[in-house]
PDB file of C-alpha atoms in Angstrom:
ATOM      1  CA  MET A   1      97.076 138.167  74.126  1.00 78.00           C
ATOM      2  CA  LYS A   2      97.345 134.519  75.225  1.00 90.00           C
ATOM      3  CA  GLU A   3     100.720 132.786  75.068  1.00 93.00           C
ATOM      4  CA  PRO A   4     100.668 129.455  73.110  1.00 94.00           C
ATOM      5  CA  ALA A   5     101.400 126.479  75.244  1.00 95.00           C
ATOM      6  CA  ASN A   6     104.315 124.142  74.382  1.00 95.00           C
ATOM      7  CA  LYS A   7     103.303 121.997  71.457  1.00 95.00           C
ATOM      8  CA  PHE A   8     103.688 118.902  73.575  1.00 97.00           C
ATOM      9  CA  SER A   9     101.360 120.175  76.257  1.00 98.00           C
ATOM     10  CA  ARG A  10      97.657 119.386  76.266  1.00 98.00           C
ATOM     11  CA  ILE A  11      96.128 121.211  79.231  1.00 98.00           C
ATOM     12  CA  LYS A  12      92.347 121.149  79.845  1.00 98.00           C
ATOM     13  CA  HIS A  13      91.967 123.610  82.679  1.00 98.00           C
ATOM     14  CA  VAL A  14      94.155 126.355  84.303  1.00 98.00           C
ATOM     15  CA  ILE A  15      93.361 127.455  87.753  1.00 98.00           C
ATOM     16  CA  GLY A  16      95.100 130.446  89.493  1.00 97.00           C
ATOM     17  CA  VAL A  17      95.570 130.329  93.340  1.00 97.00           C
ATOM     18  CA  VAL A  18      95.830 133.910  94.585  1.00 95.00           C
ATOM     19  CA  SER A  19      95.960 135.869  97.773  1.00 92.00           C
ATOM     20  CA  GLY A  20      95.709 139.603  98.468  1.00 84.00           C
ATOM     21  CA  LYS A  21      98.466 139.401 101.056  1.00 85.00           C
ATOM     22  CA  GLY A  22     101.418 137.176 101.878  1.00 86.00           C
ATOM     23  CA  GLY A  23     101.633 134.668 104.759  1.00 87.00           C
ATOM     24  CA  VAL A  24      98.180 133.135 104.374  1.00 91.00           C
ATOM     25  CA  GLY A  25      99.182 129.752 103.215  1.00 93.00           C
ATOM     26  CA  LYS A  26      98.581 129.998  99.503  1.00 96.00           C
ATOM     27  CA  SER A  27     101.112 127.442  98.558  1.00 97.00           C
ATOM     28  CA  LEU A  28      99.757 124.998 101.100  1.00 97.00           C
ATOM     29  CA  VAL A  29      96.284 125.304  99.650  1.00 98.00           C
ATOM     30  CA  THR A  30      97.668 124.927  96.135  1.00 98.00           C
ATOM     31  CA  SER A  31      99.543 121.747  97.159  1.00 98.00           C
ATOM     32  CA  GLU A  32      96.478 120.287  99.034  1.00 98.00           C
ATOM     33  CA  LEU A  33      94.125 120.896  96.087  1.00 98.00           C
ATOM     34  CA  ALA A  34      96.624 119.395  93.669  1.00 98.00           C
ATOM     35  CA  VAL A  35      96.878 116.283  96.028  1.00 98.00           C
ATOM     36  CA  LYS A  36      93.152 116.033  96.402  1.00 98.00           C
ATOM     37  CA  MET A  37      92.561 116.172  92.673  1.00 98.00           C
ATOM     38  CA  ASN A  38      95.363 113.743  91.919  1.00 98.00           C
ATOM     39  CA  ARG A  39      93.808 111.267  94.445  1.00 98.00           C
ATOM     40  CA  ALA A  40      90.470 111.617  92.563  1.00 97.00           C
ATOM     41  CA  GLY A  41      92.255 110.265  89.439  1.00 98.00           C
ATOM     42  CA  TYR A  42      92.891 113.586  87.581  1.00 98.00           C
ATOM     43  CA  ARG A  43      96.204 114.398  85.878  1.00 98.00           C
ATOM     44  CA  VAL A  44      97.402 117.525  87.846  1.00 98.00           C
ATOM     45  CA  GLY A  45     100.317 119.863  87.501  1.00 98.00           C
ATOM     46  CA  ILE A  46     101.602 122.847  89.556  1.00 98.00           C
ATOM     47  CA  LEU A  47     103.167 125.911  87.927  1.00 98.00           C
ATOM     48  CA  ASP A  48     105.066 127.787  90.766  1.00 97.00           C
ATOM     49  CA  ALA A  49     104.668 131.425  89.666  1.00 96.00           C
ATOM     50  CA  ASP A  50     105.978 132.766  92.998  1.00 94.00           C
ATOM     51  CA  ILE A  51     109.462 133.393  91.491  1.00 93.00           C
ATOM     52  CA  THR A  52     110.891 135.150  94.340  1.00 91.00           C
ATOM     53  CA  GLY A  53     109.419 133.020  97.143  1.00 90.00           C
ATOM     54  CA  PRO A  54     109.201 129.503  95.701  1.00 94.00           C
ATOM     55  CA  SER A  55     108.135 126.833  98.158  1.00 95.00           C
ATOM     56  CA  ILE A  56     106.239 124.173  96.047  1.00 97.00           C
ATOM     57  CA  PRO A  57     109.375 121.857  95.513  1.00 97.00           C
ATOM     58  CA  LYS A  58     110.197 121.935  99.271  1.00 96.00           C
ATOM     59  CA  ILE A  59     106.703 120.963 100.071  1.00 98.00           C
ATOM     60  CA  PHE A  60     106.712 117.979  97.742  1.00 98.00           C
ATOM     61  CA  GLY A  61     110.291 116.966  98.675  1.00 97.00           C
ATOM     62  CA  ILE A  62     111.732 117.540  95.157  1.00 96.00           C
ATOM     63  CA  THR A  63     115.390 118.172  95.091  1.00 91.00           C
ATOM     64  CA  GLU A  64     116.399 117.181  91.531  1.00 91.00           C
ATOM     65  CA  LYS A  65     116.994 120.007  88.929  1.00 92.00           C
ATOM     66  CA  ALA A  66     114.857 120.460  85.868  1.00 93.00           C
ATOM     67  CA  VAL A  67     116.156 118.982  82.570  1.00 94.00           C
ATOM     68  CA  GLY A  68     115.230 119.562  78.995  1.00 93.00           C
ATOM     69  CA  ASN A  69     115.847 119.028  75.314  1.00 95.00           C
ATOM     70  CA  ASP A  70     115.392 120.834  72.083  1.00 93.00           C
ATOM     71  CA  ASP A  71     111.594 120.533  72.577  1.00 95.00           C
ATOM     72  CA  GLY A  72     111.430 122.163  75.960  1.00 96.00           C
ATOM     73  CA  VAL A  73     111.930 121.652  79.706  1.00 97.00           C
ATOM     74  CA  PHE A  74     110.570 118.638  81.563  1.00 97.00           C
ATOM     75  CA  PRO A  75     108.682 119.266  84.850  1.00 97.00           C
ATOM     76  CA  ALA A  76     109.671 117.309  87.952  1.00 97.00           C
ATOM     77  CA  VAL A  77     107.178 114.587  88.898  1.00 97.00           C
ATOM     78  CA  THR A  78     106.235 113.792  92.561  1.00 98.00           C
ATOM     79  CA  GLU A  79     106.008 110.240  93.821  1.00 96.00           C
ATOM     80  CA  ASN A  80     102.273 110.188  93.079  1.00 98.00           C
ATOM     81  CA  GLY A  81     102.673 111.759  89.549  1.00 98.00           C
ATOM     82  CA  ILE A  82     101.987 115.436  90.094  1.00 98.00           C
ATOM     83  CA  LYS A  83     104.025 117.496  87.643  1.00 98.00           C
ATOM     84  CA  ILE A  84     105.842 120.679  89.011  1.00 98.00           C
ATOM     85  CA  ILE A  85     107.880 123.341  87.669  1.00 98.00           C
ATOM     86  CA  SER A  86     109.498 126.009  89.770  1.00 97.00           C
ATOM     87  CA  ILE A  87     112.462 128.407  89.655  1.00 96.00           C
ATOM     88  CA  ASN A  88     114.100 126.386  92.411  1.00 94.00           C
ATOM     89  CA  LEU A  89     114.410 123.562  90.067  1.00 95.00           C
ATOM     90  CA  MET A  90     116.714 125.762  87.969  1.00 92.00           C
ATOM     91  CA  LEU A  91     118.813 127.393  90.692  1.00 88.00           C
ATOM     92  CA  GLU A  92     122.309 125.964  91.679  1.00 82.00           C
ATOM     93  CA  HIS A  93     121.298 126.313  95.339  1.00 81.00           C
ATOM     94  CA  ASP A  94     117.799 126.255  96.811  1.00 81.00           C
ATOM     95  CA  ASP A  95     118.557 129.346  98.949  1.00 83.00           C
ATOM     96  CA  ASP A  96     119.951 131.395  96.115  1.00 85.00           C
ATOM     97  CA  PRO A  97     117.903 134.638  95.969  1.00 85.00           C
ATOM     98  CA  VAL A  98     116.072 135.711  92.835  1.00 85.00           C
ATOM     99  CA  ILE A  99     116.788 139.380  92.508  1.00 85.00           C
ATOM    100  CA  TRP A 100     114.982 140.256  89.314  1.00 84.00           C
ATOM    101  CA  ARG A 101     112.800 143.097  88.165  1.00 86.00           C
ATOM    102  CA  GLY A 102     109.155 142.498  87.291  1.00 81.00           C
ATOM    103  CA  PRO A 103     109.416 142.195  83.582  1.00 86.00           C
ATOM    104  CA  ILE A 104     112.038 139.487  83.761  1.00 91.00           C
ATOM    105  CA  ILE A 105     109.915 137.583  86.328  1.00 90.00           C
ATOM    106  CA  GLY A 106     106.887 137.944  84.148  1.00 91.00           C
ATOM    107  CA  GLY A 107     108.989 136.434  81.264  1.00 93.00           C
ATOM    108  CA  VAL A 108     109.940 133.467  83.375  1.00 95.00           C
ATOM    109  CA  VAL A 109     106.303 132.819  84.121  1.00 95.00           C
ATOM    110  CA  LYS A 110     105.548 132.723  80.453  1.00 95.00           C
ATOM    111  CA  GLN A 111     108.531 130.336  79.756  1.00 96.00           C
ATOM    112  CA  PHE A 112     107.070 128.056  82.508  1.00 97.00           C
ATOM    113  CA  TRP A 113     103.935 127.937  80.312  1.00 97.00           C
ATOM    114  CA  ASN A 114     105.242 127.711  76.750  1.00 96.00           C
ATOM    115  CA  GLU A 115     108.691 126.056  77.209  1.00 97.00           C
ATOM    116  CA  VAL A 116     107.622 123.320  79.644  1.00 98.00           C
ATOM    117  CA  ILE A 117     106.502 119.988  78.223  1.00 98.00           C
ATOM    118  CA  TRP A 118     103.460 119.424  80.438  1.00 98.00           C
ATOM    119  CA  GLY A 119     102.033 116.522  78.405  1.00 97.00           C
ATOM    120  CA  ASP A 120      98.455 115.712  79.232  1.00 98.00           C
ATOM    121  CA  LEU A 121      96.968 117.489  82.163  1.00 98.00           C
ATOM    122  CA  ASP A 122      93.475 117.740  83.395  1.00 98.00           C
ATOM    123  CA  TYR A 123      94.245 120.701  85.738  1.00 98.00           C
ATOM    124  CA  LEU A 124      97.187 122.957  86.042  1.00 98.00           C
ATOM    125  CA  LEU A 125      97.306 124.963  89.245  1.00 98.00           C
ATOM    126  CA  VAL A 126      99.276 128.234  89.217  1.00 98.00           C
ATOM    127  CA  ASP A 127     100.645 129.189  92.615  1.00 97.00           C
ATOM    128  CA  MET A 128     100.850 133.008  92.294  1.00 94.00           C
ATOM    129  CA  PRO A 129     102.757 135.424  94.569  1.00 90.00           C
ATOM    130  CA  PRO A 130     100.588 137.584  96.829  1.00 88.00           C
ATOM    131  CA  GLY A 131      99.035 140.760  95.743  1.00 84.00           C
ATOM    132  CA  THR A 132      97.742 142.218  92.348  1.00 79.00           C
ATOM    133  CA  GLY A 133     101.145 143.094  90.758  1.00 83.00           C
ATOM    134  CA  ASP A 134     103.147 142.082  87.678  1.00 87.00           C
ATOM    135  CA  VAL A 135     102.934 138.297  87.973  1.00 89.00           C
ATOM    136  CA  ALA A 136      99.255 138.090  88.512  1.00 90.00           C
ATOM    137  CA  LEU A 137      98.820 140.509  85.590  1.00 91.00           C
ATOM    138  CA  THR A 138     101.078 138.327  83.400  1.00 93.00           C
ATOM    139  CA  VAL A 139      99.173 135.182  84.382  1.00 94.00           C
ATOM    140  CA  PHE A 140      95.759 136.653  83.731  1.00 94.00           C
ATOM    141  CA  GLN A 141      96.833 138.157  80.427  1.00 94.00           C
ATOM    142  CA  SER A 142      99.022 135.379  79.088  1.00 95.00           C
ATOM    143  CA  LEU A 143      97.554 132.129  80.318  1.00 96.00           C
ATOM    144  CA  PRO A 144      94.066 130.723  79.543  1.00 97.00           C
ATOM    145  CA  VAL A 145      92.938 130.888  83.211  1.00 97.00           C
ATOM    146  CA  ASP A 146      89.481 129.305  83.729  1.00 98.00           C
ATOM    147  CA  GLY A 147      89.121 130.516  87.210  1.00 97.00           C
ATOM    148  CA  VAL A 148      90.793 131.459  90.539  1.00 98.00           C
ATOM    149  CA  VAL A 149      90.787 130.347  94.082  1.00 98.00           C
ATOM    150  CA  ILE A 150      91.432 133.189  96.701  1.00 96.00           C
ATOM    151  CA  VAL A 151      93.260 132.277  99.915  1.00 95.00           C
ATOM    152  CA  THR A 152      92.836 134.394 102.968  1.00 93.00           C
ATOM    153  CA  SER A 153      93.050 134.332 106.748  1.00 91.00           C
ATOM    154  CA  PRO A 154      90.582 135.449 109.563  1.00 90.00           C
ATOM    155  CA  GLN A 155      91.923 138.820 110.347  1.00 79.00           C
ATOM    156  CA  GLU A 156      89.452 141.787 110.252  1.00 64.00           C
ATOM    157  CA  LEU A 157      91.171 143.470 107.277  1.00 71.00           C
ATOM    158  CA  VAL A 158      90.637 140.370 105.230  1.00 72.00           C
ATOM    159  CA  SER A 159      87.348 141.371 103.644  1.00 77.00           C
ATOM    160  CA  MET A 160      89.072 144.432 101.908  1.00 84.00           C
ATOM    161  CA  ILE A 161      92.003 142.347 100.841  1.00 86.00           C
ATOM    162  CA  VAL A 162      89.770 139.631  99.457  1.00 90.00           C
ATOM    163  CA  LYS A 163      87.748 142.179  97.434  1.00 91.00           C
ATOM    164  CA  LYS A 164      90.868 143.555  95.936  1.00 91.00           C
ATOM    165  CA  ALA A 165      91.855 140.115  94.537  1.00 92.00           C
ATOM    166  CA  TYR A 166      88.311 139.508  93.565  1.00 94.00           C
ATOM    167  CA  ASN A 167      87.974 142.823  91.768  1.00 94.00           C
ATOM    168  CA  MET A 168      91.213 142.274  89.861  1.00 93.00           C
ATOM    169  CA  ALA A 169      89.926 138.828  88.671  1.00 94.00           C
ATOM    170  CA  LYS A 170      86.657 140.404  87.509  1.00 95.00           C
ATOM    171  CA  MET A 171      88.430 143.242  85.778  1.00 94.00           C
ATOM    172  CA  MET A 172      90.383 140.602  83.804  1.00 93.00           C
ATOM    173  CA  ASN A 173      87.142 138.638  83.245  1.00 95.00           C
ATOM    174  CA  ILE A 174      88.371 135.642  85.247  1.00 96.00           C
ATOM    175  CA  PRO A 175      85.675 133.831  87.329  1.00 97.00           C
ATOM    176  CA  VAL A 176      86.453 133.453  91.040  1.00 97.00           C
ATOM    177  CA  ILE A 177      85.536 129.838  91.692  1.00 97.00           C
ATOM    178  CA  GLY A 178      86.377 129.503  95.352  1.00 97.00           C
ATOM    179  CA  LEU A 179      87.511 131.215  98.672  1.00 97.00           C
ATOM    180  CA  VAL A 180      89.556 129.328 101.257  1.00 96.00           C
ATOM    181  CA  GLN A 181      90.085 130.766 104.723  1.00 95.00           C
ATOM    182  CA  ASN A 182      93.167 129.244 106.139  1.00 95.00           C
ATOM    183  CA  MET A 183      94.425 129.317 109.761  1.00 94.00           C
ATOM    184  CA  SER A 184      90.741 129.568 110.942  1.00 94.00           C
ATOM    185  CA  TYR A 185      91.250 127.894 114.183  1.00 94.00           C
ATOM    186  CA  LEU A 186      93.447 125.564 116.234  1.00 94.00           C
ATOM    187  CA  ILE A 187      92.150 122.227 117.547  1.00 92.00           C
ATOM    188  CA  CYS A 188      93.341 121.788 121.123  1.00 92.00           C
ATOM    189  CA  PRO A 189      95.239 118.410 121.173  1.00 88.00           C
ATOM    190  CA  ASP A 190      94.092 117.708 124.754  1.00 90.00           C
ATOM    191  CA  CYS A 191      90.301 118.593 124.805  1.00 92.00           C
ATOM    192  CA  GLY A 192      89.443 119.071 121.147  1.00 89.00           C
ATOM    193  CA  LYS A 193      88.240 122.664 121.682  1.00 94.00           C
ATOM    194  CA  LEU A 194      88.419 125.066 118.730  1.00 93.00           C
ATOM    195  CA  ILE A 195      90.795 127.992 119.535  1.00 95.00           C
ATOM    196  CA  TYR A 196      90.300 131.028 117.275  1.00 93.00           C
ATOM    197  CA  ILE A 197      93.742 132.458 117.482  1.00 90.00           C
ATOM    198  CA  TYR A 198      93.104 135.226 114.938  1.00 87.00           C
ATOM    199  CA  GLY A 199      89.395 135.706 115.676  1.00 86.00           C
ATOM    200  CA  HIS A 200      86.494 133.978 113.962  1.00 83.00           C
ATOM    201  CA  GLY A 201      86.741 135.890 110.746  1.00 83.00           C
ATOM    202  CA  ASP A 202      83.846 136.183 108.182  1.00 86.00           C
ATOM    203  CA  SER A 203      85.339 135.062 104.967  1.00 90.00           C
ATOM    204  CA  GLU A 204      82.331 132.877 104.519  1.00 91.00           C
ATOM    205  CA  GLY A 205      80.068 135.996 104.771  1.00 92.00           C
ATOM    206  CA  THR A 206      82.440 137.655 102.217  1.00 91.00           C
ATOM    207  CA  ALA A 207      82.066 134.673  99.835  1.00 94.00           C
ATOM    208  CA  LYS A 208      78.319 134.907 100.119  1.00 94.00           C
ATOM    209  CA  GLU A 209      78.397 138.656  99.547  1.00 94.00           C
ATOM    210  CA  LEU A 210      80.499 138.462  96.447  1.00 94.00           C
ATOM    211  CA  GLY A 211      78.687 135.397  95.163  1.00 96.00           C
ATOM    212  CA  ILE A 212      81.746 133.149  95.159  1.00 97.00           C
ATOM    213  CA  PRO A 213      80.338 129.633  94.627  1.00 96.00           C
ATOM    214  CA  ALA A 214      82.710 127.545  96.858  1.00 97.00           C
ATOM    215  CA  TYR A 215      84.070 128.190 100.388  1.00 97.00           C
ATOM    216  CA  ALA A 216      86.315 126.153 102.784  1.00 97.00           C
ATOM    217  CA  SER A 217      87.670 126.757 106.141  1.00 96.00           C
ATOM    218  CA  MET A 218      91.115 125.201 107.143  1.00 97.00           C
ATOM    219  CA  PRO A 219      92.587 125.118 110.743  1.00 96.00           C
ATOM    220  CA  ILE A 220      96.211 125.517 111.716  1.00 95.00           C
ATOM    221  CA  ASP A 221      97.340 121.965 111.596  1.00 95.00           C
ATOM    222  CA  PRO A 222     100.918 121.158 113.112  1.00 94.00           C
ATOM    223  CA  GLN A 223     100.927 117.696 111.489  1.00 95.00           C
ATOM    224  CA  VAL A 224     100.448 119.231 108.030  1.00 97.00           C
ATOM    225  CA  ALA A 225     103.184 121.830 108.748  1.00 95.00           C
ATOM    226  CA  GLU A 226     105.500 118.862 109.673  1.00 97.00           C
ATOM    227  CA  LEU A 227     104.701 117.079 106.452  1.00 98.00           C
ATOM    228  CA  CYS A 228     105.552 120.230 104.404  1.00 97.00           C
ATOM    229  CA  ASP A 229     108.835 120.598 106.271  1.00 96.00           C
ATOM    230  CA  GLN A 230     109.516 116.926 105.515  1.00 97.00           C
ATOM    231  CA  GLY A 231     108.628 117.290 101.818  1.00 97.00           C
ATOM    232  CA  LYS A 232     105.817 114.689 102.346  1.00 98.00           C
ATOM    233  CA  ILE A 233     102.594 116.785 101.681  1.00 98.00           C
ATOM    234  CA  GLU A 234     101.226 113.882  99.548  1.00 98.00           C
ATOM    235  CA  ARG A 235     100.739 111.926 102.780  1.00 97.00           C
ATOM    236  CA  PHE A 236      98.293 114.331 104.423  1.00 97.00           C
ATOM    237  CA  ASP A 237      94.882 113.124 105.405  1.00 95.00           C
ATOM    238  CA  ASN A 238      92.180 115.695 106.160  1.00 96.00           C
ATOM    239  CA  PRO A 239      88.778 116.616 104.678  1.00 97.00           C
ATOM    240  CA  TYR A 240      88.890 120.358 104.731  1.00 97.00           C
ATOM    241  CA  LEU A 241      89.262 120.896 100.962  1.00 98.00           C
ATOM    242  CA  ASP A 242      87.174 117.851  99.790  1.00 98.00           C
ATOM    243  CA  ALA A 243      84.136 119.943  98.935  1.00 97.00           C
ATOM    244  CA  MET A 244      86.238 122.623  97.402  1.00 97.00           C
ATOM    245  CA  ALA A 245      87.995 120.286  95.056  1.00 97.00           C
ATOM    246  CA  ASP A 246      84.715 118.727  94.071  1.00 97.00           C
ATOM    247  CA  SER A 247      83.180 122.114  93.387  1.00 97.00           C
ATOM    248  CA  ILE A 248      86.132 123.179  91.187  1.00 96.00           C
ATOM    249  CA  VAL A 249      85.832 120.005  89.139  1.00 96.00           C
ATOM    250  CA  LYS A 250      82.023 120.499  88.731  1.00 97.00           C
ATOM    251  CA  GLN A 251      82.297 124.171  87.952  1.00 97.00           C
ATOM    252  CA  LEU A 252      84.937 123.611  85.174  1.00 96.00           C
ATOM    253  CA  ASN A 253      83.335 120.594  83.511  1.00 88.00           C
TER     254      ASN A 253
END
């Protein structure tokens, strides 16, 4: 049963960003997609559902804590207007661990939906923890998710992991609208040659096999990593997710 949104929230589309395993750059993809869509003129928010490993506030350089009133909690807003809610906006210290069991974590994710005053949004991206566990189930069952983007990496075992995430979405009747292979290669700073550190991978072939309508490949980019460390992701400038962002907009409108 879907949870009602906060009465002051008017959200047109909800997109889940998922991965079958950790460490593939899901939060980076979430952040870059949000920035791309924001630059295109859309009103965008990010719900950081990775409760035990939140990284979105750090990536955007947000340090203030969330505040609220009797009507709900206000999300933080980045310098370019992206709205963000994360458990790290509510902890006394950013490095405080969240040692909670699954049902409590699921309850917090629901609160991020129905107690946060999102206002008017065209797209709310939900950055989910890796895997197909409690939080993914909570999001798919409780939020009106229009589609998911799967993030993966080039290793050989990826095809199986992608299919697990794909099959879970299908079981929950959620369309898979995109697949992003991150860390696909490294561009040599001296000669420009592409170095395939983890092998070439065949995520594009997996996307075609599964009928996923949009595919994108992202390299390892030290400059983007530095921007994330500095909390300045909104300043990145690369084209790798341009077509993916355009395809998401077209699919959902």
